[in-house]
XYZ file of C-alpha atoms in Angstrom:
215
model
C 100.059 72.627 105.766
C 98.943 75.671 104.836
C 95.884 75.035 102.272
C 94.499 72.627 105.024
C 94.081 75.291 107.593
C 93.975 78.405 105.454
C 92.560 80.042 102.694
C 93.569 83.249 100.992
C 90.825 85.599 99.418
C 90.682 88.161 96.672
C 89.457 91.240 98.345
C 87.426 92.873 95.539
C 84.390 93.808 97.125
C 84.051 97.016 99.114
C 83.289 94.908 102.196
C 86.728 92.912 101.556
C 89.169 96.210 101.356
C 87.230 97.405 104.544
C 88.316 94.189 106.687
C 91.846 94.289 105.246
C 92.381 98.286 106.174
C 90.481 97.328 109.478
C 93.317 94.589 110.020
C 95.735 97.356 108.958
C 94.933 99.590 111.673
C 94.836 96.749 113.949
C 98.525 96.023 113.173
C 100.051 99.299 112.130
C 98.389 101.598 114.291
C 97.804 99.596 117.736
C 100.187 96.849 118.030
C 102.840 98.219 116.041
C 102.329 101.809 116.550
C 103.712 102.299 113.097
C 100.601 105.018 112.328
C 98.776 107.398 114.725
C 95.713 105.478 115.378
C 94.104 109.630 116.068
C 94.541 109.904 111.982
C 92.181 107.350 111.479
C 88.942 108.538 113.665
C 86.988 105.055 111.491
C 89.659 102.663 112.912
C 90.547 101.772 109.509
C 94.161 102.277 107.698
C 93.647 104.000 104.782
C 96.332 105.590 102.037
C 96.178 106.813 98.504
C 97.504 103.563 97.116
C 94.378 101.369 98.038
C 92.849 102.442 94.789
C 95.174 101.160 92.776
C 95.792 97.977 94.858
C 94.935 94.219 94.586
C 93.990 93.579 98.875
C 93.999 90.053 99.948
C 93.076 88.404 103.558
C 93.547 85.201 104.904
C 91.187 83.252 106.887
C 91.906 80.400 109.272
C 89.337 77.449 107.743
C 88.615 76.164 111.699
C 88.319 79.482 113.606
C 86.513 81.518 110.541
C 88.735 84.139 111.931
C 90.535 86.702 109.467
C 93.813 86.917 110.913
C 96.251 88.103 107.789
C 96.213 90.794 105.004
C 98.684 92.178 102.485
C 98.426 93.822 99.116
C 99.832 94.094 95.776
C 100.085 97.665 94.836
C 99.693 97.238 90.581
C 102.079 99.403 87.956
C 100.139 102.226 86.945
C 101.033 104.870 83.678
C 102.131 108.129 85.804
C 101.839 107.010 88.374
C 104.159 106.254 91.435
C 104.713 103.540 94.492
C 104.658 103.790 98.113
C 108.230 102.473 97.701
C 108.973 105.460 95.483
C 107.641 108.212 97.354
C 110.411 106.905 100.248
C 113.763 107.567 98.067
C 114.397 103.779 98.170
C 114.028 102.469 95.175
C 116.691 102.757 92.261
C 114.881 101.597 89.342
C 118.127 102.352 87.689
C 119.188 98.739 89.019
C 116.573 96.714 87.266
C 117.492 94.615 84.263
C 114.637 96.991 82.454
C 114.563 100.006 84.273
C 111.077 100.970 81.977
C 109.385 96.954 82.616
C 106.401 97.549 84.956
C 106.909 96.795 88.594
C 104.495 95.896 91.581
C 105.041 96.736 95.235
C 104.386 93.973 97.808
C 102.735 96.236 100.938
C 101.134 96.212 103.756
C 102.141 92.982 104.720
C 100.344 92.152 108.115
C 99.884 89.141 109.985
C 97.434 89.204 113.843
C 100.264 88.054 116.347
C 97.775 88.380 119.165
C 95.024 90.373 120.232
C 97.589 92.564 122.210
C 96.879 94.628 125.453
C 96.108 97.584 122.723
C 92.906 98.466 122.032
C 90.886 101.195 119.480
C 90.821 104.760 120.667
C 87.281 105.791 122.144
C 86.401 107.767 119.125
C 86.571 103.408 117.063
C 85.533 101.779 120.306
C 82.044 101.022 119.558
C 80.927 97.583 118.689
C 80.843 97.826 114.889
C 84.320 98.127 115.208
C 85.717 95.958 117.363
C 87.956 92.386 116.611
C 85.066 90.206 117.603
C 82.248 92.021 115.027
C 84.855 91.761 112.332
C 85.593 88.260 112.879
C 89.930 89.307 113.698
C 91.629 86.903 115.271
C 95.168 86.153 116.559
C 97.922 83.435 115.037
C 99.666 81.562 117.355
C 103.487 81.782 116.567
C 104.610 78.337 114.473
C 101.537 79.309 112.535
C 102.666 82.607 110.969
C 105.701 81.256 108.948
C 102.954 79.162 107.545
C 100.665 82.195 106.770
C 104.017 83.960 105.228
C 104.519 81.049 102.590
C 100.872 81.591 101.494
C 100.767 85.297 101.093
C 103.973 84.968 99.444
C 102.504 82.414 97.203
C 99.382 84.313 96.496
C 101.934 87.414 95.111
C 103.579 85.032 92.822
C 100.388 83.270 91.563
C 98.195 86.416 91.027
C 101.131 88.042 89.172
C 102.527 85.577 86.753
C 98.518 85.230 85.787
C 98.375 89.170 84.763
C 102.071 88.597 82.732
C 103.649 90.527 85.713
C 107.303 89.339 86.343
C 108.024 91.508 88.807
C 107.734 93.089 92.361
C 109.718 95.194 94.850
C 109.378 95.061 98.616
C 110.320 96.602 101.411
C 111.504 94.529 104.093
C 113.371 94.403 107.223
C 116.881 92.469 106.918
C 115.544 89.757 108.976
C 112.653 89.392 106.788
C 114.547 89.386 104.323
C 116.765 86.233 105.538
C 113.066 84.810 105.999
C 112.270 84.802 102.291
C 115.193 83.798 101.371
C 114.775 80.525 103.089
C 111.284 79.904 101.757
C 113.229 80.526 97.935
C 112.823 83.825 97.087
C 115.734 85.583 95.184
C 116.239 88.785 96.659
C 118.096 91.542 94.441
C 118.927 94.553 96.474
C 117.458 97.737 93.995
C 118.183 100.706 96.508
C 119.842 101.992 99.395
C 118.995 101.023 103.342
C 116.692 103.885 104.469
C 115.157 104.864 108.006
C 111.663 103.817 107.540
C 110.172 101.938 110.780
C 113.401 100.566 111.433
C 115.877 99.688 108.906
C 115.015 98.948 105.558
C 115.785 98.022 101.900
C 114.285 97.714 98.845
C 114.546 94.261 97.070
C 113.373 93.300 93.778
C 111.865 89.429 93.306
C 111.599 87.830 90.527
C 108.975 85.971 90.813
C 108.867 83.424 88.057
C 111.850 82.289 89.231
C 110.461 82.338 92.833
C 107.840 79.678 91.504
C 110.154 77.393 90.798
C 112.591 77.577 93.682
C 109.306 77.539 96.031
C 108.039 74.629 94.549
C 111.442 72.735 94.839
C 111.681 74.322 98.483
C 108.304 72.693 99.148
């Protein structure tokens, strides 16, 4: 079970968003090759959204390793989401087009240490997996990882009265979720974005309870 091997934390300190855009980096820029590792001479993935993000990273309990991260990217007056800034999210298609809405992101889980490694310019030693404390997942235990970040999002949002969040997924992630009981509502067209994507909204009261009887 998850809370036996696993713990997720709050990453409110400016050491904690450091190792969560270093695991970033790790995952978007070198194994994924989502970002160009070059933009990011300090090996960590940054973006104008961190500021007004919640970051949380998970820790396996026997390894001490940090092998996880995601984020919840928090309604703001004025101002926009990553999701937004894309073209693919209708907020027409909400039930309250004007109710505040938070965007799941950055959703990133250490598959491996990969045969990728930082550019020369991050190479040094304060950089590197091992001074961090990164480590890899094996595969059965990333669904488990998955139901706990999930569970994080809907825990940490029903506590600040928000009902809502958007994400961007994959249509195989998307069959994912919906197995572990989240109700996906389609709010936007598929767009070109890594691969092909759509915007689903999740309500995640609801999710609660259809995790809970999934579990």
């Amino acid at each position: 079970m998850f809370d036996e091997d696993f713990r997720v934390c709050f990453a409110d300190t400016s050491f904690g968003v450091a190792l969560h855009q270093r695991i970033r980096y790790q995952v978007f820029c070198l194994d994924r090759g989502f970002e160009d590792p070059d933009h990011f001479s300090t090996a960590h993935e940054t973006d104008a959204w961190d500021d007004l993000s919640a970051h949380f990273i998970v820790q396996n309990k026997n390894t001490q390793q940090w092998v996880a991260a995601t984020r919840l990217v928090l309604p703001k007056q004025n101002e926009t989401l990553p999701i937004d800034s894309l073209g693919a999210f209708n907020r027409q298609l909400l039930p309250d087009p004007n109710a505040p809405v938070a965007e799941i992101s950055r959703f990133c889980i250490i598959r491996n240490r990969g045969k990728k490694h930082v550019n020369v310019s991050a190479s040094t030693s304060p950089n590197s997996l091992e001074t961090w404390g990164i480590g890899p997942l094996g595969k059965s235990q990333q669904f488990e990882v998955t139901i706990g970040m999930i569970r994080t999002m809907v825990i940490f949002t029903l506590k600040r009265d928000l009902t809502h969040c958007v994400f961007l997924v994959t249509g195989a992630f998307a069959r994912l979720l919906r197995t572990l009981g989240l109700n996906l509502m389609p709010v936007g067209p598929e767009i070109k974005h890594r691969g092909a994507r759509s915007a689903y909204l999740i309500d995640m009261r609801e999710t609660a309870v259809l995790m809970a009887k999934r579990s």
